[in-house]
Coordinates of C-alpha atoms and ligand atoms in Angstrom, one line a residue:
X1 CA 161.2 213.1 -105.5
X2 CA 162.1 209.9 -103.7
X3 CA 165.6 208.7 -103.6
X4 CA 165.3 205.1 -104.5
X5 CA 164.9 205.8 -108.3
X6 CA 166.9 208.9 -108.6
X7 CA 169.0 207.5 -111.3
X8 CA 172.1 205.8 -109.8
X9 CA 173.2 202.9 -112.1
X10 CA 172.6 199.8 -110.1
X11 CA 168.9 200.6 -109.4
X12 CA 166.4 198.8 -111.5
X13 CA 164.3 200.9 -113.9
X14 CA 161.0 202.1 -112.4
X15 CA 157.5 202.5 -113.9
X16 CA 154.1 203.9 -113.2
X17 CA 150.7 202.2 -113.8
X18 CA 147.7 203.9 -115.4
X19 CA 144.4 202.2 -114.9
X20 CA 141.1 203.0 -116.5
X21 CA 137.9 201.5 -115.1
X22 CA 135.5 202.2 -118.0
X23 CA 131.9 201.3 -118.7
X24 CA 132.9 198.3 -120.9
X25 CA 136.6 197.6 -120.1
X26 CA 139.1 197.7 -117.2
X27 CA 142.5 198.4 -118.6
X28 CA 146.0 198.7 -117.1
X29 CA 149.1 199.9 -118.9
X30 CA 152.7 200.0 -117.5
X31 CA 154.5 203.2 -118.6
X32 CA 158.2 203.9 -118.7
X33 CA 159.8 207.3 -118.4
X34 CA 159.3 207.9 -122.1
X35 CA 155.6 207.4 -121.6
X36 CA 155.8 204.2 -123.7
X37 CA 153.6 201.3 -122.9
X38 CA 155.7 198.4 -121.6
X39 CA 153.0 195.9 -120.7
X40 CA 149.2 195.9 -120.8
X41 CA 146.2 193.9 -119.7
X42 CA 142.4 194.4 -120.0
X43 CA 139.2 192.7 -118.9
X44 CA 135.6 193.2 -120.0
X45 CA 133.3 194.8 -117.4
X46 CA 130.1 192.9 -116.9
X47 CA 127.0 195.0 -116.4
X48 CA 124.1 193.4 -114.6
X49 CA 120.5 194.3 -115.6
X50 CA 118.3 193.2 -112.7
X51 CA 115.2 195.1 -114.0
X52 CA 114.5 197.2 -117.1
X53 CA 116.4 200.5 -116.8
X54 CA 118.5 199.2 -113.9
X55 CA 122.3 198.9 -114.5
X56 CA 124.6 197.5 -111.8
X57 CA 128.2 196.2 -111.5
X58 CA 129.1 193.4 -109.0
X59 CA 131.8 195.0 -106.8
X60 CA 133.4 191.7 -105.9
X61 CA 133.9 190.8 -109.5
X62 CA 135.1 194.3 -110.3
X63 CA 137.7 194.1 -107.5
X64 CA 139.0 190.7 -108.6
X65 CA 139.3 192.0 -112.2
X66 CA 141.0 195.2 -111.0
X67 CA 143.7 193.2 -109.1
X68 CA 144.1 190.8 -112.0
X69 CA 144.7 193.4 -114.7
X70 CA 147.4 195.0 -112.5
X71 CA 149.2 191.7 -112.0
X72 CA 148.8 190.7 -115.6
X73 CA 150.1 194.0 -116.9
X74 CA 153.1 194.0 -114.7
X75 CA 153.8 190.4 -115.7
X76 CA 153.4 191.3 -119.4
X77 CA 156.0 194.1 -118.9
X78 CA 158.4 191.6 -117.5
X79 CA 159.0 193.7 -114.4
X80 CA 158.6 193.2 -110.6
X81 CA 155.9 194.9 -108.6
X82 CA 158.6 196.5 -106.6
X83 CA 159.6 198.5 -109.7
X84 CA 156.2 200.3 -109.7
X85 CA 156.5 203.6 -108.0
X86 CA 152.9 204.9 -108.4
X87 CA 149.4 204.0 -109.4
X88 CA 146.9 206.3 -111.1
X89 CA 143.3 205.4 -111.4
X90 CA 140.8 206.9 -113.9
X91 CA 137.2 205.8 -113.5
X92 CA 133.8 206.0 -115.3
X93 CA 132.1 208.8 -113.5
X94 CA 129.1 208.9 -111.2
X95 CA 128.8 205.1 -110.7
X96 CA 128.6 204.6 -107.0
X97 CA 128.3 202.2 -104.1
X98 CA 127.6 202.5 -100.3
X99 CA 129.1 200.4 -97.6
X100 CA 129.2 199.9 -93.9
X101 CA 131.9 202.1 -92.3
X102 CA 132.6 199.6 -89.5
X103 CA 132.6 196.3 -91.4
X104 CA 133.6 197.6 -94.9
X105 CA 130.8 195.4 -96.3
X106 CA 128.9 196.9 -99.2
X107 CA 125.1 197.3 -99.0
X108 CA 124.4 196.8 -102.7
X109 CA 126.0 196.5 -106.1
X110 CA 127.5 199.5 -107.9
X111 CA 124.7 201.6 -109.3
X112 CA 125.9 202.6 -112.8
X113 CA 125.8 206.1 -114.2
X114 CA 123.5 204.5 -116.9
X115 CA 120.9 203.4 -114.3
X116 CA 117.5 205.0 -114.7
X117 CA 115.7 203.8 -111.5
X118 CA 115.7 207.3 -110.1
X119 CA 114.0 208.9 -113.1
X120 CA 110.8 209.6 -111.2
X121 CA 112.7 210.9 -108.2
X122 CA 114.7 213.2 -110.5
X123 CA 111.5 214.6 -111.9
X124 CA 110.1 215.3 -108.4
X125 CA 113.3 216.9 -107.3
X126 CA 113.4 219.0 -110.4
X127 CA 109.9 220.1 -109.9
X128 CA 109.9 220.4 -106.1
X129 CA 109.0 223.5 -104.2
X130 CA 112.5 223.5 -102.8
X131 CA 114.1 223.5 -106.2
X132 CA 111.8 226.4 -107.2
X133 CA 112.8 228.3 -104.1
X134 CA 116.4 227.6 -104.8
X135 CA 116.1 228.9 -108.4
X136 CA 114.3 232.0 -107.2
X137 CA 116.9 232.5 -104.5
X138 CA 119.7 232.3 -107.1
X139 CA 117.9 234.7 -109.5
X140 CA 117.6 237.2 -106.7
X141 CA 121.2 236.6 -105.7
X142 CA 122.3 237.2 -109.3
X143 CA 120.2 240.3 -109.5
X144 CA 121.9 241.8 -106.5
X145 CA 125.4 240.6 -106.8
X146 CA 125.8 239.8 -110.6
X147 CA 127.9 236.9 -109.5
X148 CA 127.9 234.3 -112.2
X149 CA 127.6 231.4 -109.8
X150 CA 124.1 232.5 -109.0
X151 CA 123.1 232.7 -112.6
X152 CA 124.5 229.2 -113.4
X153 CA 122.9 227.8 -110.3
X154 CA 119.5 229.3 -111.1
X155 CA 119.4 226.9 -114.1
X156 CA 120.6 223.9 -112.1
X157 CA 118.6 220.7 -112.5
X158 CA 119.3 217.2 -111.4
X159 CA 119.7 214.4 -113.9
X160 CA 119.9 210.6 -113.4
X161 CA 123.5 210.7 -114.6
X162 CA 124.5 212.5 -111.5
X163 CA 124.9 210.2 -108.5
X164 CA 123.0 212.5 -106.1
X165 CA 119.4 211.5 -106.8
X166 CA 120.3 207.8 -107.4
X167 CA 121.9 207.9 -103.9
X168 CA 118.8 209.5 -102.5
X169 CA 116.8 206.6 -104.1
X170 CA 118.9 204.0 -102.5
X171 CA 118.6 205.7 -99.1
X172 CA 114.8 205.9 -99.5
X173 CA 114.4 202.3 -100.7
X174 CA 116.9 200.3 -98.8
X175 CA 116.1 200.3 -95.0
X176 CA 119.6 198.9 -94.3
X177 CA 121.3 201.9 -95.9
X178 CA 118.9 204.3 -94.2
X179 CA 119.7 202.8 -90.8
X180 CA 123.4 203.1 -91.5
X181 CA 123.0 206.7 -92.6
X182 CA 121.1 207.5 -89.3
X183 CA 123.9 205.9 -87.3
X184 CA 126.5 207.8 -89.4
X185 CA 127.9 204.4 -90.4
X186 CA 127.3 204.7 -94.1
X187 CA 130.1 205.4 -96.6
X188 CA 129.3 206.6 -100.1
X189 CA 131.9 206.2 -102.8
X190 CA 132.3 206.3 -106.5
X191 CA 134.4 203.6 -108.1
X192 CA 137.6 205.4 -107.3
X193 CA 136.8 205.9 -103.6
X194 CA 135.7 202.3 -103.2
X195 CA 138.8 201.0 -105.0
X196 CA 141.0 203.1 -102.7
X197 CA 139.1 201.7 -99.7
X198 CA 139.8 198.2 -100.9
X199 CA 143.4 198.8 -101.9
X200 CA 144.3 200.3 -98.6
X201 CA 142.1 197.8 -96.6
X202 CA 139.9 200.5 -95.3
X203 CA 142.6 202.9 -94.2
X204 CA 142.0 205.6 -96.8
X205 CA 138.6 207.2 -97.6
X206 CA 138.7 210.0 -100.2
X207 CA 137.7 211.1 -103.6
X208 CA 139.2 213.8 -105.8
X209 CA 137.8 217.0 -107.2
X210 CA 137.3 215.9 -110.7
X211 CA 135.1 213.0 -109.5
X212 CA 133.3 214.9 -106.9
X213 CA 132.2 217.6 -109.5
X214 CA 130.2 215.0 -111.4
X215 CA 128.0 213.8 -108.6
X216 CA 125.5 216.6 -108.5
X217 CA 126.4 217.3 -104.9
X218 CA 129.4 219.5 -105.5
X219 CA 129.6 223.3 -105.5
X220 CA 132.1 224.0 -108.2
X221 CA 132.3 227.7 -107.2
X222 CA 133.2 227.0 -103.6
X223 CA 135.1 223.8 -104.2
X224 CA 133.3 221.7 -101.6
X225 CA 130.3 219.5 -101.2
X226 CA 127.3 221.7 -101.5
X227 CA 125.0 221.8 -98.5
X228 CA 122.2 223.3 -100.6
X229 CA 122.4 220.7 -103.4
X230 CA 122.7 217.8 -101.0
X231 CA 119.7 219.1 -99.2
X232 CA 117.7 219.5 -102.4
X233 CA 118.4 215.8 -103.3
X234 CA 118.0 214.7 -99.6
X235 CA 121.5 213.3 -99.5
X236 CA 123.1 213.6 -96.0
X237 CA 126.5 215.2 -96.1
X238 CA 127.8 212.7 -93.5
X239 CA 128.0 209.9 -96.1
X240 CA 130.2 211.8 -98.6
X241 CA 134.0 211.2 -98.6
X242 CA 136.6 213.9 -98.0
X243 CA 137.8 215.5 -101.3
X244 CA 141.5 215.6 -102.1
X245 CA 143.7 216.9 -104.9
X246 CA 143.6 214.9 -108.1
X247 CA 147.3 214.2 -108.0
X248 CA 148.1 213.4 -104.4
X249 CA 149.3 210.6 -102.2
X250 CA 146.0 209.0 -101.3
X251 CA 147.6 206.1 -99.4
X252 CA 149.6 202.9 -100.1
X253 CA 148.2 199.6 -101.4
X254 CA 148.2 197.1 -98.5
X255 CA 151.2 194.9 -98.8
X256 CA 149.2 191.7 -98.8
X257 CA 147.6 192.5 -102.2
X258 CA 150.7 192.9 -104.4
X259 CA 153.5 191.9 -102.0
X260 CA 154.8 195.5 -101.9
X261 CA 153.1 198.8 -100.8
X262 CA 152.5 200.9 -104.0
X263 CA 151.4 204.5 -103.5
X264 CA 148.0 205.4 -105.0
X265 CA 148.8 208.9 -106.3
X266 CA 146.0 209.9 -108.7
X267 CA 142.3 209.4 -108.7
X268 CA 140.5 211.1 -111.7
X269 CA 137.3 210.9 -113.7
X270 CA 137.7 209.4 -117.2
X271 CA 137.1 212.4 -119.3
X272 CA 139.2 214.6 -117.1
X273 CA 141.9 212.0 -117.3
X274 CA 141.8 211.9 -121.1
X275 CA 142.0 215.7 -121.1
X276 CA 145.2 215.5 -119.0
X277 CA 146.6 212.6 -121.1
X278 CA 146.1 214.8 -124.2
X279 CA 148.1 217.6 -122.6
X280 CA 145.1 219.9 -122.9
X281 CA 146.6 222.1 -120.2
X282 CA 145.8 225.5 -121.5
X283 CA 142.6 227.5 -121.5
X284 CA 140.9 226.9 -124.9
X285 CA 142.4 223.4 -125.4
X286 CA 139.7 221.0 -126.6
X287 CA 139.6 217.2 -126.7
X288 CA 137.1 215.1 -128.6
X289 CA 136.7 211.6 -127.2
X290 CA 134.8 209.2 -129.4
X291 CA 134.2 206.0 -127.5
X292 CA 130.9 204.4 -126.5
X293 CA 129.6 208.0 -126.6
X294 CA 131.2 211.3 -127.7
X295 CA 132.5 213.7 -125.1
X296 CA 133.7 217.1 -126.2
X297 CA 135.5 219.0 -123.4
X298 CA 137.1 222.5 -123.4
X299 CA 139.6 223.7 -120.8
X300 CA 138.0 226.9 -119.3
X301 CA 140.9 227.8 -117.1
X302 CA 140.7 228.5 -113.4
X303 CA 137.1 229.6 -113.5
X304 CA 134.1 227.3 -113.8
X305 CA 132.3 227.8 -117.1
X306 CA 129.3 229.9 -117.1
X307 CA 126.6 228.8 -119.5
X308 CA 122.9 229.7 -119.5
X309 CA 121.8 226.4 -121.0
X310 CA 122.7 224.5 -117.8
X311 CA 126.1 222.8 -118.7
X312 CA 127.2 221.4 -115.4
X313 CA 130.6 222.9 -114.7
X314 CA 133.3 220.3 -114.0
X315 CA 136.6 220.4 -112.3
X316 CA 139.3 219.0 -114.6
X317 CA 141.9 218.5 -111.9
X318 CA 143.3 220.2 -108.8
X319 CA 147.0 220.0 -108.2
X320 CA 148.2 222.1 -105.3
X321 CA 147.0 225.7 -106.0
X322 CA 146.2 224.9 -109.6
X323 CA 142.5 224.3 -110.4
X324 CA 141.5 223.7 -114.0
X325 CA 137.8 223.7 -114.9
X326 CA 136.1 222.2 -117.9
X327 CA 132.9 222.5 -119.9
X328 CA 131.6 219.3 -121.4
X329 CA 128.9 218.3 -123.9
X330 CA 128.2 214.8 -125.0
X331 CA 126.3 212.6 -127.4
X332 CA 125.2 209.2 -126.2
X333 CA 125.6 206.9 -129.2
X334 CA 128.8 206.8 -131.1
X335 CA 130.6 203.5 -130.7
X336 CA 127.2 201.9 -129.8
X337 CA 125.9 202.8 -133.3
X338 CA 128.9 201.1 -135.0
X339 CA 128.7 198.1 -132.7
X340 CA 125.0 197.7 -133.5
X341 CA 125.8 197.7 -137.2
X342 CA 128.5 195.1 -136.6
X343 CA 126.0 192.9 -134.8
X344 CA 123.8 193.1 -137.9
X345 CA 126.8 191.8 -139.9
X346 CA 127.1 194.9 -142.0
X347 CA 130.8 194.3 -141.6
X348 CA 133.0 192.0 -139.5
X349 CA 135.6 194.5 -138.2
X350 CA 135.0 198.2 -137.4
X351 CA 138.2 198.9 -139.3
X352 CA 136.4 198.0 -142.6
X353 CA 133.9 200.9 -142.2
X354 CA 136.3 203.6 -143.4
X355 CA 136.9 201.9 -146.7
X356 CA 133.2 201.1 -147.1
X357 CA 132.3 204.7 -146.6
X358 CA 135.0 206.1 -148.9
X359 CA 134.1 203.7 -151.7
X360 CA 130.9 205.7 -152.3
X361 CA 130.4 209.3 -153.5
X362 CA 127.7 209.9 -150.9
X363 CA 125.1 208.0 -148.9
X364 CA 122.6 208.4 -151.7
X365 CA 120.2 210.3 -149.5
X366 CA 120.2 207.8 -146.6
X367 CA 120.4 209.4 -143.1
X368 CA 120.9 207.8 -139.8
X369 CA 119.9 209.3 -136.4
X370 CA 122.2 208.0 -133.6
X371 CA 119.7 208.0 -130.8
X372 CA 119.5 204.7 -129.0
X373 CA 119.6 206.5 -125.7
X374 CA 117.8 209.7 -126.8
X375 CA 119.5 212.9 -128.0
X376 CA 121.6 214.9 -125.7
X377 CA 122.9 218.5 -126.3
X378 CA 121.8 220.6 -128.0
X379 CA 118.4 218.9 -128.6
X380 CA 117.9 217.3 -125.1
X381 CA 115.2 214.9 -126.2
X382 CA 115.2 211.6 -124.2
X383 CA 112.2 210.5 -126.3
X384 CA 114.0 210.6 -129.7
X385 CA 114.3 207.3 -131.5
X386 CA 117.2 205.9 -133.6
X387 CA 116.2 205.8 -137.3
X388 CA 117.3 205.4 -140.9
X389 CA 115.6 207.7 -143.3
X390 CA 115.6 207.9 -147.1
X391 CA 116.0 204.1 -147.7
X392 CA 115.6 203.0 -151.4
X393 CA 115.4 199.7 -153.2
X394 CA 119.0 200.5 -154.3
X395 CA 120.3 201.1 -150.8
X396 CA 123.1 198.8 -149.9
X397 CA 124.9 198.1 -146.6
X398 CA 127.6 200.5 -147.8
X399 CA 125.1 203.3 -147.8
X400 CA 123.9 202.3 -144.4
X401 CA 127.5 202.3 -143.0
X402 CA 128.3 205.6 -144.6
X403 CA 125.2 207.1 -143.2
X404 CA 126.1 205.9 -139.7
X405 CA 129.6 207.4 -139.9
X406 CA 128.3 210.6 -141.3
X407 CA 125.8 210.9 -138.5
X408 CA 128.7 210.7 -135.9
X409 CA 130.5 213.6 -137.7
X410 CA 127.3 215.6 -137.9
X411 CA 126.8 215.2 -134.1
X412 CA 130.4 216.3 -133.6
X413 CA 129.6 219.4 -135.6
X414 CA 126.5 220.1 -133.5
X415 CA 128.4 219.6 -130.2
X416 CA 131.2 221.9 -131.4
X417 CA 128.7 224.6 -132.4
X418 CA 126.9 224.5 -129.1
X419 CA 130.2 224.7 -127.3
X420 CA 131.3 227.7 -129.3
X421 CA 128.0 229.4 -128.7
X422 CA 127.9 228.8 -125.0
X423 CA 131.6 229.0 -124.0
X424 CA 133.1 232.2 -125.2
X425 CA 136.7 231.0 -125.1
X426 CA 138.7 230.9 -128.4
X427 CA 139.7 227.3 -129.2
X428 CA 143.5 226.9 -129.2
X429 CA 143.8 223.2 -130.3
X430 CA 141.7 220.1 -130.7
X431 CA 142.9 216.6 -130.0
X432 CA 140.9 213.4 -130.5
X433 CA 141.0 210.1 -128.7
X434 CA 138.8 207.0 -128.1
X435 CA 138.3 203.9 -130.2
X436 CA 136.2 205.6 -132.9
X437 CA 138.8 208.2 -133.6
X438 CA 140.7 205.5 -135.5
X439 CA 138.2 206.0 -138.2
X440 CA 139.8 208.4 -140.7
X441 CA 136.6 209.0 -142.5
X442 CA 134.8 210.4 -139.4
X443 CA 137.9 212.3 -138.4
X444 CA 138.3 214.0 -141.8
X445 CA 134.7 214.8 -142.1
X446 CA 134.6 216.3 -138.6
X447 CA 137.6 218.4 -139.4
X448 CA 135.9 219.6 -142.6
X449 CA 132.7 220.4 -140.9
X450 CA 134.1 222.4 -138.0
X451 CA 136.9 223.8 -140.2
X452 CA 139.6 223.1 -137.6
X453 CA 142.7 221.0 -137.5
X454 CA 142.4 217.9 -135.3
X455 CA 145.3 216.0 -133.9
X456 CA 145.1 212.3 -133.4
X457 CA 147.7 210.9 -131.0
X458 CA 149.8 207.8 -131.4
X459 CA 148.4 206.6 -128.1
X460 CA 144.8 205.7 -127.8
X461 CA 144.0 204.8 -124.2
X462 CA 144.1 208.4 -123.1
X463 CA 142.3 207.8 -119.7
X464 CA 145.1 205.4 -118.8
X465 CA 147.8 207.8 -119.9
X466 CA 146.2 210.7 -118.1
X467 CA 145.9 208.7 -114.8
X468 CA 149.6 207.6 -115.2
X469 CA 150.7 211.2 -116.0
X470 CA 149.0 212.5 -112.9
X471 CA 150.5 209.7 -110.8
X472 CA 153.9 210.2 -112.3
X473 CA 153.8 213.9 -111.5
X474 CA 152.9 213.2 -107.9
X475 CA 155.9 211.0 -107.3
X476 CA 158.4 212.9 -109.4
X477 CA 158.6 210.3 -112.1
X478 CA 158.0 213.1 -114.5
X479 CA 159.1 216.6 -113.6
X480 CA 156.4 218.8 -114.8
X481 CA 153.7 219.3 -117.5
X482 CA 156.3 220.6 -119.9
X483 CA 158.0 217.2 -119.8
X484 CA 154.7 215.5 -120.5
X485 CA 154.1 217.7 -123.5
X486 CA 157.4 216.7 -124.9
X487 CA 156.5 213.0 -124.5
X488 CA 153.2 213.3 -126.3
X489 CA 153.3 211.8 -129.8
X490 CA 151.0 212.8 -132.6
X491 CA 150.0 210.2 -135.2
X492 CA 148.0 212.1 -137.8
X493 CA 146.9 215.7 -138.1
X494 CA 143.6 216.1 -139.9
X495 CA 143.2 219.4 -141.8
X496 CA 140.1 220.8 -143.3
X497 CA 140.0 219.8 -147.0
X498 CA 136.4 220.3 -148.2
X499 CA 134.4 223.4 -147.7
X500 CA 131.5 223.6 -145.4
X501 CA 129.2 224.4 -148.4
X502 CA 130.0 220.9 -149.8
X503 CA 128.2 219.4 -146.8
X504 CA 125.5 222.0 -146.2
X505 CA 122.6 220.3 -148.0
X506 CA 123.5 217.0 -146.6
X507 CA 123.6 218.3 -143.1
X508 CA 120.3 220.1 -143.5
X509 CA 118.7 216.9 -144.6
X510 CA 120.2 215.1 -141.7
X511 CA 118.9 217.7 -139.3
X512 CA 115.5 217.1 -140.9
X513 CA 115.8 213.4 -140.2
X514 CA 116.7 214.2 -136.6
X515 CA 113.7 216.4 -136.2
X516 CA 111.4 213.7 -137.4
X517 CA 112.9 211.2 -135.0
X518 CA 112.3 213.5 -132.0
X519 CA 109.6 213.0 -129.4
X520 CA 108.9 209.5 -130.7
X521 CA 108.5 207.7 -127.4
X522 CA 106.2 210.4 -126.1
X523 CA 104.1 208.1 -124.0
X524 CA 107.1 206.6 -122.2
Ligands
NAG601 C1 135.2 209.5 -109.7 O1 135.3 208.6 -110.8 C2 134.7 207.4 -110.6 C3 134.6 206.5 -111.6 O2 133.3 205.9 -111.4 C4 133.3 207.6 -110.5 O3 132.7 206.3 -110.3 C5 133.1 208.3 -109.3 O4 131.7 208.5 -109.2 C6 133.8 209.6 -109.3 N1 133.7 210.2 -108.0 C7 132.7 211.0 -107.7 C8 132.8 211.5 -106.3 O5 131.9 211.4 -108.5
NAG602 C1 115.3 217.4 -114.9 O1 115.6 218.7 -115.5 C2 116.6 218.6 -116.5 C3 116.8 220.0 -117.1 O2 115.6 220.6 -117.4 C4 116.1 217.7 -117.7 O3 117.1 217.6 -118.7 C5 115.9 216.4 -117.1 O4 115.4 215.5 -118.1 C6 114.9 216.4 -116.0 N1 114.7 215.1 -115.5 C7 113.6 214.6 -115.4 C8 113.6 213.1 -115.0 O5 112.6 215.2 -115.6
NAG603 C1 138.1 228.0 -142.4 O1 139.3 228.4 -141.7 C2 140.2 229.2 -142.4 C3 141.4 229.3 -141.6 O2 141.1 229.6 -140.3 C4 139.5 230.5 -142.8 O3 140.4 231.2 -143.6 C5 138.3 230.1 -143.6 O4 137.6 231.3 -143.9 C6 137.4 229.2 -142.8 N1 136.3 228.8 -143.7 C7 135.0 228.9 -143.4 C8 134.0 228.4 -144.4 O5 134.7 229.3 -142.3

């Protein structure tokens, strides 16, 4: 604990900042000791689409926005920069950049986690002789040792969402980067690492465990960059940043930027941050984030989850000796489906959808398949199409809206089931967050379908709160996790009301619609 804000009367009050660099918005909240938001600011992230399937972010624009939201939030709170004792940053995961170690100049834009340019390379890595040898090696390793890490690794496959293969693509296709790699003059960083580099004017170069575990280059079992995985993806270890605890003093912001040196004390991936913000600290705690997509995460305790279907194990956070692991499943289109309907003028404000849905008995046999970006777990079909089925002359926009909301709840049920099947850990509690959890219809239906109580917090920007919580712990602003638990406020608790049987036929029909939408783009 630092003396300057240790409570004596004449000292001004102090605050921590929680930032979230998401896929669509950069947000900053100023938190007081009661974890109340005292000032906020947000800016839209602009994605660039230079070619079909390519998704980039301009780092100079992102940096300017990042600095601006901090200044604006502090101004909105009516406080001085000098009253800020710590900064925590949560970021969209697996979006990365590379830059010149000597000059600090970046070689290209951020390559977004949504970018598909490396699809062919992922296929060839997946099918390479090396990968086959690796799987065989792991199967043999498991046979002799019965160590679960071998079994999990024997199912390991790369995907474009992990940074590893996109980075390999960049190195192969950009001679400038390749040259820098050969001269050991190339730095790789996800958004957090790069922001830290910018904030400290190049003096700090690091990432945290929660981030590192999403790159596809990380060995969750040994807690370090994986020599084998980086070799499989042809990524040189020399470009990867050192990995630090999630809640840790990463360095101070250069004084020129905000006039005072503010310590950067937490770097964390967005889902992990939301998990922390929800106080899902115990094994079996679950959080359901419904934003652009849905992310269902369960705390699996100190051991990485073992699953046969190839869930990639994640590190939630590492603080000192404490390591918390997560298992995660996701669905790609949640908020995107609602946004799409809004663009069609089915309603003007997403808040109306709840009333529209509850004004009907049912969707009159109309089903929606939320698959603008394919279907993820448990179906794993990138070629599935989005579709409406069962349309009739009498179908109104109300039915369409209800079908969309129902489809989100049905997907939640599917994700929950696969999690229960794969992760043999009893669920202790479930907490929801993200913009779409404001929709009471989806929340109630999800609670009914999974037959579990779901707690919706009073605070929605969980990734900001999580980053601020981690930062606050690192500087002694909050004492411990128990204190954070006491500060958490619940808004509504959804309890199961209807029986599963009431939905059974409906869900069976929806599953039928899903099946018929699968493998649609099979020539793609
Ligand atoms: C940590 O989170 C940030 C947010 O993008 C993400 O961009 C970055 O990829 C993560 N770090 C690593 C090493 O994955
Ligand atoms: C690589 O393998 C994984 C797991 O089988 C699969 O989900 C993914 O789609 C594959 N990627 C490509 C591009 O084939
Ligand atoms: C739902 O949960 C309650 C309480 O845990 C249990 O008694 C009931 O049998 C469950 N219902 C179904 C359909 O599983």
